[in-house]
C-alpha positions as a LaTeX table, in Angstrom:
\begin{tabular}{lrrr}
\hline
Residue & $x$ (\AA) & $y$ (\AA) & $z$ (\AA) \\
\hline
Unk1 & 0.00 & 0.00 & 0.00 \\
Unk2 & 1.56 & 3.49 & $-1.14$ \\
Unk3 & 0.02 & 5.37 & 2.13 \\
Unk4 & 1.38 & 4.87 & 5.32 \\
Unk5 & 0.32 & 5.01 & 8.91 \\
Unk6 & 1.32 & 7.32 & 11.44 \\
Unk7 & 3.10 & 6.76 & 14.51 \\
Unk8 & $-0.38$ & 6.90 & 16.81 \\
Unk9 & $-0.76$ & 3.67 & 18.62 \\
Unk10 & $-4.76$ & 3.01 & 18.60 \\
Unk11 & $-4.15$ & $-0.73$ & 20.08 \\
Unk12 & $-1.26$ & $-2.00$ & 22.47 \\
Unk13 & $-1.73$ & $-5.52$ & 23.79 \\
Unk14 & 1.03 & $-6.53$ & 26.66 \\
Unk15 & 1.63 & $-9.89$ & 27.95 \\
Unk16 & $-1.62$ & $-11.18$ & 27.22 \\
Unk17 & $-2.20$ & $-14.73$ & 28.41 \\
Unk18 & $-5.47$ & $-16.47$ & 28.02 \\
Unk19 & $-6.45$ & $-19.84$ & 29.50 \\
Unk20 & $-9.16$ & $-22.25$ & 29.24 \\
Unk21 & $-9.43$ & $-24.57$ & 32.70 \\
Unk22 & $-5.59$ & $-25.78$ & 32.27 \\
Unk23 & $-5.26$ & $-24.93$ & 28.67 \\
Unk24 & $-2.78$ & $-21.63$ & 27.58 \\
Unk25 & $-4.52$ & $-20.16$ & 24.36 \\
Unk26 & $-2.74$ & $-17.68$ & 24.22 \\
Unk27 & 1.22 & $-17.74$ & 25.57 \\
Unk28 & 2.27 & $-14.20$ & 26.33 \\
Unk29 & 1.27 & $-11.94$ & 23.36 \\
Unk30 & 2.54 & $-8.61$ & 22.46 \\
Unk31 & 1.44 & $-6.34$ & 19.92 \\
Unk32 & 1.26 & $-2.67$ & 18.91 \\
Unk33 & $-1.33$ & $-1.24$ & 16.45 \\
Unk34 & $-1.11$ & 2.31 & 14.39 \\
Unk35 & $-3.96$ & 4.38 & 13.45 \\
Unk36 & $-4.45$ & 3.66 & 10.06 \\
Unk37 & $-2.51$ & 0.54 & 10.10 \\
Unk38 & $-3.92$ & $-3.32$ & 8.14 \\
Unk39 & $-2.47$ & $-6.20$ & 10.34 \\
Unk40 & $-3.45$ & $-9.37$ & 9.02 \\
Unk41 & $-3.15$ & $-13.01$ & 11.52 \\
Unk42 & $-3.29$ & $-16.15$ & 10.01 \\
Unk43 & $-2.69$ & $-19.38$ & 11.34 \\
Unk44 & $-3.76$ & $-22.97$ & 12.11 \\
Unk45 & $-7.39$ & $-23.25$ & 13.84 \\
Unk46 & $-6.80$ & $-23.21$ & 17.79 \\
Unk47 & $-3.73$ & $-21.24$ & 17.40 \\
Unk48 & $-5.08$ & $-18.62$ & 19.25 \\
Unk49 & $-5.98$ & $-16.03$ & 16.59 \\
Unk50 & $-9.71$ & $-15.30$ & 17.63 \\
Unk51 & $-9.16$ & $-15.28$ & 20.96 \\
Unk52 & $-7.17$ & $-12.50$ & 20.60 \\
Unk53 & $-9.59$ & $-10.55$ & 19.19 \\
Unk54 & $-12.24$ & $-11.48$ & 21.71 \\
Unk55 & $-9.32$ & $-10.44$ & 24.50 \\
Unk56 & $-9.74$ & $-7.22$ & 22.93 \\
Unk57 & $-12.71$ & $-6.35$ & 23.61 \\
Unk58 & $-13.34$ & $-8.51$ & 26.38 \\
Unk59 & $-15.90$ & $-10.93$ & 24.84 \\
Unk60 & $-13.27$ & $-13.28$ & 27.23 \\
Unk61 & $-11.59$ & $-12.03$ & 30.04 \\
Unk62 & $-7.94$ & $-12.37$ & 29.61 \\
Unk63 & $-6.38$ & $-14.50$ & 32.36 \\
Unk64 & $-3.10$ & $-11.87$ & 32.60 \\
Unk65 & $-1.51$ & $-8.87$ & 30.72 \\
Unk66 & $-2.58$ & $-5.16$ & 29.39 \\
Unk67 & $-5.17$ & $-4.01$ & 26.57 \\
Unk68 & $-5.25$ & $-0.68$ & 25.56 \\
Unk69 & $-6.94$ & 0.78 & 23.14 \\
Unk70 & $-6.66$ & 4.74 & 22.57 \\
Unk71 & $-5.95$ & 5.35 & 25.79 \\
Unk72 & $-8.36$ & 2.97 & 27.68 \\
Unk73 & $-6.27$ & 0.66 & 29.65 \\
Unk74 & $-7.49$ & $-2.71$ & 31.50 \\
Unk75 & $-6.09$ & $-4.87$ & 32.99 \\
Unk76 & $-7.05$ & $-8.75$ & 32.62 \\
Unk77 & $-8.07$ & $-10.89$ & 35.40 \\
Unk78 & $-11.92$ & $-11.28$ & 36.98 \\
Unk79 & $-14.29$ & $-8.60$ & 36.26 \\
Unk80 & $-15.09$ & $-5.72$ & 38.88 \\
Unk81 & $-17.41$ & $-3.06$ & 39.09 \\
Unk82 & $-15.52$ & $-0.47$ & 38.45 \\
Unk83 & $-13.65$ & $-2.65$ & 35.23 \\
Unk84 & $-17.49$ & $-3.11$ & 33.77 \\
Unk85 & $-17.61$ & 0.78 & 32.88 \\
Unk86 & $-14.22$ & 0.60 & 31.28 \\
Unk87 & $-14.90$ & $-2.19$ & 29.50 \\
Unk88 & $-17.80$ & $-0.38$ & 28.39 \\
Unk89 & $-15.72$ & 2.84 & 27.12 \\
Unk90 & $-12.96$ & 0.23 & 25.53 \\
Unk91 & $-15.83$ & $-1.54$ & 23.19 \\
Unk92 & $-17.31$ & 1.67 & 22.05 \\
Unk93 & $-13.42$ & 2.12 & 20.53 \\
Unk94 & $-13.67$ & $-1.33$ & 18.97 \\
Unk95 & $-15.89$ & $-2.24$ & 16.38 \\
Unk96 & $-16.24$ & $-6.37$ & 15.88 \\
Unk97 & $-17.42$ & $-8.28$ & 12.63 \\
Unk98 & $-17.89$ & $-11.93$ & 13.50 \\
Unk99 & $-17.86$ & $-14.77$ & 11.38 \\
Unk100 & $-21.39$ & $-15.35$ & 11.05 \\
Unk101 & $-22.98$ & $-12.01$ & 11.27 \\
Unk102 & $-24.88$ & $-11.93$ & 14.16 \\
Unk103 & $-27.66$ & $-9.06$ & 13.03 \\
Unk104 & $-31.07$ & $-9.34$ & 15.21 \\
Unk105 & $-33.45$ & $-11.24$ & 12.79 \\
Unk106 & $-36.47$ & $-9.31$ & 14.21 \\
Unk107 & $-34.78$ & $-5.91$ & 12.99 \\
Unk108 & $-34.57$ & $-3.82$ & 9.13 \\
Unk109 & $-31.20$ & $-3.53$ & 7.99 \\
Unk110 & $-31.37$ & $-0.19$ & 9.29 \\
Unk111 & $-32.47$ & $-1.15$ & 12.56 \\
Unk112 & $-29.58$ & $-2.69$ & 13.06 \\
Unk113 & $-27.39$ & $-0.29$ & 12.04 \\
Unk114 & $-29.38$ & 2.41 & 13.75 \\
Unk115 & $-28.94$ & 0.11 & 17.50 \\
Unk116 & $-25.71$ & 0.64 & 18.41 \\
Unk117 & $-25.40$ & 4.30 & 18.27 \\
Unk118 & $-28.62$ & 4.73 & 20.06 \\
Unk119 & $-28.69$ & 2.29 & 22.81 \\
Unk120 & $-24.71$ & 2.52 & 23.56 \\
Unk121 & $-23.89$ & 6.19 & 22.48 \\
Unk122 & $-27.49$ & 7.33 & 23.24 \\
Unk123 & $-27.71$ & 9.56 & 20.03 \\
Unk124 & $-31.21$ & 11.09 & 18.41 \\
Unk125 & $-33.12$ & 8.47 & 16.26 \\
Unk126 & $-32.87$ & 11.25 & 13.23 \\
Unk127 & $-29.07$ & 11.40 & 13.96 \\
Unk128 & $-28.45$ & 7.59 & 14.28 \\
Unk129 & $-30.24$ & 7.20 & 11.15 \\
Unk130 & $-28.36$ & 9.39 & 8.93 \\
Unk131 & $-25.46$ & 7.46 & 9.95 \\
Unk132 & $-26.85$ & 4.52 & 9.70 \\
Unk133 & $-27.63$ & 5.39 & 5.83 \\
Unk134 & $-24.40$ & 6.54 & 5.56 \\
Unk135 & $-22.99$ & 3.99 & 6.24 \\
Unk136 & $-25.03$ & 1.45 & 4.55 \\
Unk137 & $-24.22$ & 3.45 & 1.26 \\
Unk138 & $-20.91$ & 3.16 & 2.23 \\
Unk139 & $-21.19$ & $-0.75$ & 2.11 \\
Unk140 & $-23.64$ & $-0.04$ & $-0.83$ \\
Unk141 & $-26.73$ & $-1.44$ & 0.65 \\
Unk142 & $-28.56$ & 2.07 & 1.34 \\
Unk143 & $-31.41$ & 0.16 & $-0.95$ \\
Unk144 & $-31.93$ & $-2.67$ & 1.29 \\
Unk145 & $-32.34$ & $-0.54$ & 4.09 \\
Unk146 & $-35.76$ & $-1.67$ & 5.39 \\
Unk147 & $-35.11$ & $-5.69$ & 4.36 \\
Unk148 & $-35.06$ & $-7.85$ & 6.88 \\
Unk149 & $-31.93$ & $-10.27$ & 7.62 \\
Unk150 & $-33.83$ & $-13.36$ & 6.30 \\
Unk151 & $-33.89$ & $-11.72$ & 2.79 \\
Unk152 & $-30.33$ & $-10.78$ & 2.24 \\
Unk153 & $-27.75$ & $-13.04$ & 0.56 \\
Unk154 & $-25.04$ & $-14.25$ & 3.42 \\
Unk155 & $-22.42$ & $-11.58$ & 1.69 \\
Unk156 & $-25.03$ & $-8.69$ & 2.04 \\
Unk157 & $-25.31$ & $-9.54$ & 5.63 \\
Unk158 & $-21.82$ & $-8.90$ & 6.48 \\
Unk159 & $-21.76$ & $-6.14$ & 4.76 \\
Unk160 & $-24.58$ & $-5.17$ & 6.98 \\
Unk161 & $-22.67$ & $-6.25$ & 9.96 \\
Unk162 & $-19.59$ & $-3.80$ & 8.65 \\
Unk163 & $-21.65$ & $-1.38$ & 8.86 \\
Unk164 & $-23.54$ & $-1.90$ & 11.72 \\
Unk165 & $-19.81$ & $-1.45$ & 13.07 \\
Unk166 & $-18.64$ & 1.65 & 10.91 \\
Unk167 & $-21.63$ & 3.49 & 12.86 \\
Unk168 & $-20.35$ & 3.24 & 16.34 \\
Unk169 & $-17.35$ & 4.98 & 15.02 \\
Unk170 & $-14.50$ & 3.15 & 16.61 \\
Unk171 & $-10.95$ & 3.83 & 16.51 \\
Unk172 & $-10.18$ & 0.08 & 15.60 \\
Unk173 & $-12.36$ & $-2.75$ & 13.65 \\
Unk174 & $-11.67$ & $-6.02$ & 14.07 \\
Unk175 & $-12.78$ & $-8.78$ & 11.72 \\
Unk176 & $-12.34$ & $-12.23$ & 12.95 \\
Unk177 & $-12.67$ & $-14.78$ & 9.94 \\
Unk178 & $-15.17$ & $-12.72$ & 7.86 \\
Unk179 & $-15.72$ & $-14.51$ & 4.86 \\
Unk180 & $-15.16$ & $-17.88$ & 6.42 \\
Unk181 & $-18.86$ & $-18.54$ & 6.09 \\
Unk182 & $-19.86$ & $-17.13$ & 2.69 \\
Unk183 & $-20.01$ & $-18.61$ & $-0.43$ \\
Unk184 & $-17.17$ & $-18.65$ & $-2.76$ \\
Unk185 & $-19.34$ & $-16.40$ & $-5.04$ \\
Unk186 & $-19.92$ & $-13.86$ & $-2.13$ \\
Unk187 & $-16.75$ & $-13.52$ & $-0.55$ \\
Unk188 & $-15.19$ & $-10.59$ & $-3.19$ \\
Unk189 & $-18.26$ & $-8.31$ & $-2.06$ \\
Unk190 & $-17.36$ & $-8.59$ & 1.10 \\
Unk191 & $-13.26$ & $-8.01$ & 0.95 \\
Unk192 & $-14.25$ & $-5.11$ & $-1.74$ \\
Unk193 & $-15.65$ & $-3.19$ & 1.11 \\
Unk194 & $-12.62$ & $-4.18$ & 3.53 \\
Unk195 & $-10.39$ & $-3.10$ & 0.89 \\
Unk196 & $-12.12$ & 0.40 & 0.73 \\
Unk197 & $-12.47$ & 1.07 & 4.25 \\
Unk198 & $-8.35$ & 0.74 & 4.03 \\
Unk199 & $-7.59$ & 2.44 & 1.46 \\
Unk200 & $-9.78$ & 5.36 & 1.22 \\
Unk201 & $-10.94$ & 5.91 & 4.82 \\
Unk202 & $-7.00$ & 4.44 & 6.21 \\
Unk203 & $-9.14$ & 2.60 & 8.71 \\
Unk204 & $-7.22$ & 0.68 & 11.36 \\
Unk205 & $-7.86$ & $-2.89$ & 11.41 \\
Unk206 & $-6.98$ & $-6.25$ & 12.97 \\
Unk207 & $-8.13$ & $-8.85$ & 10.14 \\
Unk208 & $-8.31$ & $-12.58$ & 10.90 \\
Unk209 & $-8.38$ & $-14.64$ & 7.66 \\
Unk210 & $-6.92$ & $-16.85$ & 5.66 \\
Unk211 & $-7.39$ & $-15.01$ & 2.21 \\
Unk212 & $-3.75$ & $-14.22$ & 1.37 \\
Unk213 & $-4.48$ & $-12.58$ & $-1.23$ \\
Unk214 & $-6.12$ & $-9.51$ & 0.54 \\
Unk215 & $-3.14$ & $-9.79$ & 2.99 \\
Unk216 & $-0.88$ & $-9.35$ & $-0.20$ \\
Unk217 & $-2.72$ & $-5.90$ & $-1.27$ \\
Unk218 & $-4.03$ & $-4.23$ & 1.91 \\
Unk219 & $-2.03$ & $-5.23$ & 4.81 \\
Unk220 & 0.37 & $-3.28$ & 6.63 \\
Unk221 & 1.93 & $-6.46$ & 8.32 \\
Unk222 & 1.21 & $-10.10$ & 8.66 \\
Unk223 & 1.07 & $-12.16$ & 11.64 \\
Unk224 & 1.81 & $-15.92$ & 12.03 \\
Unk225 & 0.01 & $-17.37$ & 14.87 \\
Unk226 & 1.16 & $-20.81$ & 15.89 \\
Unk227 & 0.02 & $-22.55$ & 19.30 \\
Unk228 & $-0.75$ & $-19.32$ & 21.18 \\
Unk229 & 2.31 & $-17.15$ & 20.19 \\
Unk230 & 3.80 & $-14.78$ & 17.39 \\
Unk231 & 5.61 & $-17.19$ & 15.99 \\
Unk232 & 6.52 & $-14.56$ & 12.94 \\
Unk233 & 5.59 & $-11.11$ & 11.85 \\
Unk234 & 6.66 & $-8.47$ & 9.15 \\
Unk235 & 5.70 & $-6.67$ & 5.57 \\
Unk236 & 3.44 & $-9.69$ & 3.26 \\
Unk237 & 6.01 & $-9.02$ & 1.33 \\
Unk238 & 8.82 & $-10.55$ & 3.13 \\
Unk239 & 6.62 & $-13.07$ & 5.59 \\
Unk240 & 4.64 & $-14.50$ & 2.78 \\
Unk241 & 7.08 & $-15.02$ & 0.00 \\
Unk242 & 9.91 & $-15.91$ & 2.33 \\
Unk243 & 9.02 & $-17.48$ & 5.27 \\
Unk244 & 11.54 & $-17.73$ & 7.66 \\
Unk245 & 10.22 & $-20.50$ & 9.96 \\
Unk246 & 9.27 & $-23.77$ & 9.25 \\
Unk247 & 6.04 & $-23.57$ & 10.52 \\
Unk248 & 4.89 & $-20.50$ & 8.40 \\
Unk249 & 6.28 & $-22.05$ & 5.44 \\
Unk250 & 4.11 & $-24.94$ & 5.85 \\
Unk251 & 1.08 & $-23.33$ & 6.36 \\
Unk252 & 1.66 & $-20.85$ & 3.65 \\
Unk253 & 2.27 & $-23.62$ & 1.36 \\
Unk254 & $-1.03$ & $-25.15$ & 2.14 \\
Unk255 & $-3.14$ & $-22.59$ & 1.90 \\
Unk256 & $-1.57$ & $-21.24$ & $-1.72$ \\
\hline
\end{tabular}
């Protein structure tokens, strides 16, 4: 990519650990994120990769270590009172695409684009639903607008559900595997709109996939996850056309 991020760190993860009953997800993970910055992870399933995402926004509480994320900084470990409202203020910084969409069937398109803004950052109905259109044009869906989720194609619905994050405004979207469920047809749509949001808005993003291709074009850096650690990281350039471990050889190999 020709335009470069700044030095800004939206995301710093420090130490993270995450365990299961006796089993160590993730081994002691350290990361830095720049505003306007494309990391893509790839790795073997169970190697900790969406984990690390949920850590982030503390879908799972991280056993140990730091997440910060534009200057909201927790701590992991069991919840508290007082770490509920900060968790609060770290996921309106985060915006999350999931795998499998997760829109509220009993809602329009907008609805669900509309719900976040007003319930979390209690804005007007008129004002959540100008940026809700906006942002559905954005994804170019403004005309499905009042269809319900049943009715749009599985590609159409993540676009949805990129949107439904765009309009919270974060400082940092996360996508964790978000074509893993489409079609083969449907999964350009959706990395068309990824692609955008990079390139034209410089949106910083933590991508989970295994589409090495997109990692090629739009990131920044690539990460290797293997068995709950970094195992390597660097410009696609360099990490996906000369591997330096074993490992990400292997898997790069397989997956080409």
């Amino acid at each position: 990519m020709s335009w470069q991020p700044n030095g800004d760190v939206v995301l710093r993860v420090e130490n993270l650990h995450k365990y299961f009953g006796t089993l160590e997800v993730l081994r002691g993970i350290d990361m830095e994120v720049h505003r306007g910055e494309v990391v893509v992870i790839f790795g073997r399933s169970g190697s900790g990769k969406s984990t690390l995402l949920r850590c982030v926004n503390f879908l799972e509480d991280p056993t140990a270590g730091t997440i910060e994320v534009s200057g909201v900084r927790l701590e992991g470990g069991h919840r508290t009172r007082h770490k509920r409202e900060l968790i609060r203020q770290l996921r309106i910084k985060t915006g999350m695409v999931f795998q499998d969409f997760q829109l509220f069937p009993h809602m329009s398109t907008l609805g669900n684009v509309m719900e976040g803004p007003m319930t979390v950052k209690k804005k007007h109905e008129d004002e959540a639903r100008g940026l809700a259109m906006h942002f559905l044009e954005r994804v170019g869906l403004a005309d499905k607008a009042d269809e319900y989720p049943i009715r749009l194609s599985g590609g159409q619905k993540q676009r949805v559900a990129i949107a439904r994050a765009l309009a919270m405004e974060p400082d940092v979207m996360l996508f964790d595997e978000p074509t893993s469920a489409l079609d083969p047809e449907l999964i350009g749509e959706v990395l068309e709109v990824m692609r955008s949001l990079a390139t034209e808005l410089h949106m910083t993003m933590i991508v989970v996939t295994h589409e090495m291709g997109f990692a090629r074009e739009v990131a920044h850096r690539v990460a290797f996850f293997h068995e709950g650690v970094i195992l390597e990281e660097g410009p696609p350039s360099e990490v996906l056309s000369n591997p330096r471990s074993p490992e990400t050889k292997r898997f790069i190999d397989a997956v080409l």
